[in-house]
XYZ file of C-alpha atoms in Angstrom:
345
model
C 5.602 -38.215 -25.720
C 9.032 -36.694 -26.243
C 10.932 -37.550 -29.424
C 14.178 -39.534 -29.419
C 16.207 -36.451 -30.413
C 14.852 -34.546 -27.435
C 15.633 -37.423 -25.049
C 19.106 -37.785 -26.530
C 19.895 -34.057 -26.314
C 18.594 -33.870 -22.733
C 20.693 -36.859 -21.682
C 23.873 -35.584 -23.336
C 23.358 -32.091 -21.971
C 22.971 -33.402 -18.439
C 26.068 -35.567 -18.861
C 28.373 -32.939 -20.431
C 26.814 -29.938 -18.599
C 26.399 -28.242 -22.003
C 24.526 -28.964 -25.216
C 26.238 -30.709 -28.184
C 25.574 -27.689 -30.428
C 27.340 -25.478 -27.899
C 30.485 -27.596 -28.268
C 30.385 -27.453 -32.071
C 29.756 -23.685 -32.059
C 32.771 -23.145 -29.819
C 34.962 -25.202 -32.201
C 33.789 -23.268 -35.263
C 34.231 -19.913 -33.498
C 37.796 -20.828 -32.533
C 38.611 -21.807 -36.129
C 37.167 -18.524 -37.432
C 39.286 -16.647 -34.915
C 42.422 -18.479 -36.172
C 41.524 -17.609 -39.761
C 41.148 -13.945 -38.830
C 44.538 -13.934 -37.104
C 46.201 -15.645 -40.069
C 44.830 -13.087 -42.534
C 46.036 -10.246 -40.332
C 49.489 -11.804 -40.112
C 49.663 -12.237 -43.905
C 48.611 -8.627 -44.446
C 51.145 -7.298 -41.936
C 53.933 -9.384 -43.498
C 53.213 -8.266 -47.062
C 52.913 -4.638 -45.917
C 56.432 -4.751 -44.499
C 57.950 -5.907 -47.851
C 58.933 -3.148 -50.342
C 56.772 -2.841 -53.437
C 59.617 -3.621 -55.823
C 60.340 -6.901 -53.974
C 56.745 -7.958 -54.530
C 57.012 -7.228 -58.292
C 55.155 -3.942 -58.395
C 56.375 -1.462 -61.064
C 55.179 1.593 -62.927
C 54.433 1.773 -66.618
C 56.487 4.112 -68.881
C 53.557 6.482 -69.103
C 53.371 6.716 -65.316
C 57.138 7.249 -65.103
C 56.953 10.132 -67.587
C 54.091 11.758 -65.672
C 55.991 11.504 -62.361
C 59.334 13.316 -62.762
C 60.503 13.044 -59.112
C 61.568 9.891 -57.270
C 59.391 10.657 -54.266
C 56.212 10.846 -56.319
C 57.096 7.559 -58.018
C 57.563 5.873 -54.592
C 54.189 7.170 -53.426
C 52.546 5.779 -56.538
C 54.136 2.359 -55.914
C 52.979 2.367 -52.272
C 49.426 3.258 -53.314
C 49.424 0.488 -55.920
C 50.721 -2.011 -53.352
C 48.092 -1.012 -50.722
C 45.287 -1.388 -53.242
C 46.407 -4.822 -54.377
C 47.016 -6.044 -50.813
C 43.586 -4.851 -49.660
C 41.790 -6.603 -52.520
C 43.882 -9.735 -52.109
C 43.291 -10.013 -48.339
C 39.530 -9.579 -48.750
C 39.433 -12.318 -51.385
C 41.619 -14.594 -49.225
C 39.367 -14.049 -46.205
C 36.220 -14.815 -48.224
C 37.808 -17.970 -49.623
C 38.918 -19.223 -46.215
C 35.534 -18.456 -44.594
C 33.690 -20.280 -47.363
C 35.988 -23.277 -47.025
C 35.677 -23.339 -43.242
C 31.883 -23.078 -43.356
C 31.531 -25.875 -45.890
C 33.955 -28.255 -44.220
C 32.764 -27.612 -40.688
C 29.136 -28.082 -41.706
C 30.146 -31.582 -42.702
C 32.024 -31.937 -39.416
C 28.934 -30.836 -37.444
C 26.652 -33.282 -39.211
C 29.078 -36.153 -38.761
C 29.674 -35.358 -35.088
C 25.976 -35.114 -34.229
C 25.206 -38.381 -36.016
C 28.158 -40.555 -35.028
C 30.055 -39.053 -32.057
C 27.648 -37.071 -29.866
C 24.788 -39.541 -30.257
C 23.398 -42.631 -28.540
C 22.557 -44.547 -31.699
C 22.322 -44.320 -35.444
C 18.502 -44.156 -35.560
C 15.617 -43.064 -33.367
C 14.650 -46.558 -32.173
C 18.173 -47.387 -31.125
C 18.635 -44.037 -29.403
C 15.390 -44.448 -27.449
C 16.293 -47.977 -26.384
C 19.778 -47.013 -25.271
C 18.498 -43.956 -23.391
C 16.375 -46.215 -21.195
C 19.464 -48.158 -20.098
C 21.782 -45.196 -19.513
C 22.117 -44.242 -15.838
C 24.205 -41.189 -15.005
C 26.463 -41.008 -11.985
C 24.156 -38.816 -9.894
C 21.147 -41.050 -10.671
C 22.579 -44.354 -9.482
C 20.854 -44.327 -6.077
C 17.597 -42.743 -7.195
C 14.484 -44.896 -7.594
C 12.603 -43.677 -10.666
C 10.054 -46.490 -10.794
C 7.449 -44.603 -8.770
C 7.603 -41.416 -10.833
C 4.380 -42.322 -12.623
C 2.343 -41.696 -9.448
C 3.671 -38.166 -8.965
C 1.120 -35.328 -9.033
C 0.816 -33.168 -12.110
C 1.854 -29.488 -12.091
C -1.819 -28.515 -12.081
C -2.440 -30.576 -8.938
C 0.620 -29.085 -7.249
C -0.596 -25.568 -8.108
C -4.052 -26.364 -6.706
C -2.551 -27.675 -3.458
C -0.396 -24.567 -3.188
C -3.451 -22.313 -3.565
C -5.269 -24.296 -0.884
C -2.302 -23.872 1.433
C -2.218 -20.103 0.856
C -5.944 -19.771 1.524
C -5.629 -21.931 4.661
C -2.903 -19.630 5.964
C -5.072 -16.583 5.294
C -7.999 -18.210 7.127
C -5.723 -19.116 10.035
C -4.535 -15.498 10.324
C -8.136 -14.225 10.235
C -9.217 -16.699 12.932
C -6.316 -15.695 15.168
C -7.221 -12.014 14.761
C -10.860 -12.816 15.603
C -9.733 -14.778 18.656
C -7.660 -11.807 19.851
C -10.651 -9.475 19.411
C -12.907 -11.867 21.333
C -10.372 -12.071 24.153
C -10.308 -8.266 24.364
C -14.124 -8.130 24.494
C -14.199 -10.776 27.232
C -11.657 -8.830 29.264
C -13.800 -5.699 28.978
C -16.897 -7.624 30.058
C -15.020 -9.112 33.008
C -13.999 -5.598 34.017
C -17.625 -4.460 33.880
C -18.673 -7.420 36.018
C -16.028 -6.574 38.600
C -13.734 -9.521 37.886
C -10.403 -9.319 39.745
C -7.641 -7.722 37.696
C -4.012 -8.721 38.110
C -2.757 -5.144 38.072
C -5.378 -3.965 40.528
C -4.693 -6.839 42.932
C -0.990 -6.150 42.789
C -1.428 -2.447 43.548
C -4.005 -3.127 46.214
C -6.634 -0.980 44.499
C -9.879 -2.825 43.788
C -12.743 -0.684 42.455
C -16.344 -1.723 42.722
C -17.903 -2.126 39.264
C -21.409 -0.692 38.700
C -22.433 -4.061 37.167
C -21.000 -6.209 39.947
C -24.511 -7.072 41.132
C -24.936 -9.222 38.015
C -22.354 -11.637 39.355
C -22.842 -11.177 43.119
C -26.642 -11.113 43.422
C -28.027 -13.922 45.658
C -31.214 -14.043 43.573
C -29.415 -15.711 40.685
C -29.498 -19.488 40.924
C -26.892 -20.937 38.638
C -24.184 -23.497 38.862
C -20.826 -22.035 39.812
C -18.071 -22.340 37.265
C -14.395 -22.838 37.842
C -13.962 -19.138 38.686
C -17.148 -18.921 40.866
C -18.801 -16.449 38.470
C -22.362 -16.601 37.140
C -22.955 -17.226 33.431
C -23.342 -13.989 31.486
C -26.534 -15.151 29.759
C -28.319 -15.803 33.053
C -27.126 -12.511 34.478
C -28.500 -10.604 31.489
C -31.813 -12.442 31.806
C -31.969 -11.473 35.465
C -31.288 -7.824 34.606
C -34.022 -7.884 31.962
C -36.429 -9.414 34.487
C -35.759 -6.544 36.927
C -36.505 -3.843 34.328
C -40.342 -3.866 34.742
C -40.025 -3.393 38.504
C -37.591 -0.539 38.007
C -39.928 1.075 35.483
C -42.869 0.862 37.944
C -40.723 2.361 40.696
C -39.701 5.297 38.491
C -43.335 5.923 37.552
C -44.336 5.926 41.249
C -41.536 8.364 42.078
C -42.641 10.736 39.312
C -46.155 10.787 40.744
C -44.805 11.458 44.236
C -42.683 14.352 42.968
C -45.729 15.994 41.430
C -47.614 15.882 44.752
C -44.748 17.438 46.751
C -45.069 21.221 47.384
C -42.792 23.481 45.420
C -40.701 25.932 47.447
C -41.120 28.644 44.817
C -44.875 28.307 44.697
C -45.254 27.962 48.489
C -47.309 30.754 50.181
C -45.394 33.492 51.975
C -45.430 33.632 55.774
C -47.507 36.096 57.708
C -45.961 39.542 58.154
C -46.636 39.410 61.935
C -44.870 36.094 62.358
C -41.515 35.838 64.075
C -39.776 34.587 60.948
C -41.013 37.545 58.858
C -39.952 40.047 61.512
C -36.536 38.411 61.737
C -36.077 38.572 57.951
C -37.140 42.236 57.871
C -34.703 43.081 60.664
C -31.814 41.363 58.854
C -32.595 43.199 55.588
C -32.716 46.575 57.351
C -29.426 46.061 59.165
C -27.628 44.795 56.087
C -28.887 47.779 54.007
C -27.643 50.222 56.630
C -24.252 48.554 56.760
C -23.938 48.776 52.986
C -24.941 52.453 52.981
C -22.347 53.260 55.680
C -19.679 51.734 53.401
C -20.810 53.937 50.526
C -22.022 51.016 48.390
C -25.400 51.163 46.743
C -27.397 48.050 47.330
C -29.124 46.148 44.600
C -32.554 47.351 45.704
C -31.447 51.017 45.705
C -29.848 50.716 42.264
C -32.970 49.066 40.956
C -35.154 51.825 42.337
C -32.857 54.493 40.895
C -32.912 52.860 37.478
C -36.695 52.637 37.565
C -36.985 56.308 38.605
C -34.676 57.430 35.781
C -36.629 55.441 33.266
C -39.897 56.929 34.546
C -38.510 60.479 34.267
C -37.442 59.878 30.650
C -40.903 58.807 29.709
C -42.075 55.883 27.653
C -39.531 54.128 25.443
C -40.229 54.773 21.768
C -39.739 51.925 19.323
C -37.941 52.054 16.011
C -41.133 51.792 13.965
C -42.635 54.814 15.724
C -39.470 56.868 15.091
C -39.520 56.021 11.375
C -43.220 56.930 11.179
C -42.609 60.342 12.831
C -39.709 61.045 10.446
C -41.951 60.280 7.463
C -44.648 62.665 8.786
C -42.083 65.470 9.350
C -40.699 65.053 5.835
C -44.197 65.146 4.355
C -45.116 68.314 6.285
C -41.817 69.999 5.345
C -42.398 69.305 1.645
C -45.938 70.665 1.770
C -44.852 73.908 3.487
C -42.049 74.379 0.981
C -44.457 73.970 -1.920
C -46.935 76.448 -0.335
C -44.201 79.053 0.184
C -43.096 78.685 -3.406
C -46.620 79.272 -4.714
C -46.959 82.461 -2.606
C -43.797 83.900 -4.029
C -44.972 83.235 -7.558
C -48.277 85.043 -6.895
C -46.467 88.044 -5.440
C -44.230 88.291 -8.468
C -47.177 88.101 -10.838
C -49.067 90.771 -8.874
C -46.038 93.109 -8.956
């Protein structure tokens, strides 16, 4: 529970729009400013008065040491400045001490008797309950005890934030589901607004799922079959499709292959016709000076036969090794013969 001083300060602050200590600090600061101005005015006034008028004078010893009048005036001015500086500092300290002591008493008296609701804590608390400020006259404060605590308000705020996040996530999920449904409708061949407007309606490859007469299902508002039943129907047709593919594979294996088919008889009409066409086309190509593919192939084969058998890389390397070995042996034998001839000579 708040103390009476806290209740009193809060009430006075709300009434005056500033704290009581703020008022007293402003008063003391203004008094200190006046003291500072007064000291400056006293110092400026005494500085303007000649030293002799203030009673400053030099001793006989100082007069003997300063023969000229100008040096004596400078000494008097220096003496005056020193005394005025010391005197102003002492006056300022005295006034500040007096102001602090007296205004401390003023602050205590004001806080206890002027800016206060009562002379003791019990009286201040009792009076604070009866004080109603101007902007609180039409406010009912009796039901303030049932207000939620700051912790409860913070908890409710967190729940609200999390609810908003969940709402945003659900809306995003709804948008994604709508996009998926639109794609599925397009696959099923559902009418599109853009396509109907342009007059271009394309047949979907999965339109049979919605248009097949074998599906017995209750028609919906858009006269389309349920997707679950359509998928079940497609799954039921898969074994039959698999059997049909297997049967087709077997039939393909039994069909004759055109490449492996036997050639026709040379005496047949088709063979003679093919031979005649080949001969005429070869002659026409030769008249144009172009070598046919068969002639070039025969020429290439003849050239390869004239060059002999193609030697591999391994055989070439082996022959080179044999030649090098034979060359080294002959060189060594020739060297030995020369040495014998020299020794015989």
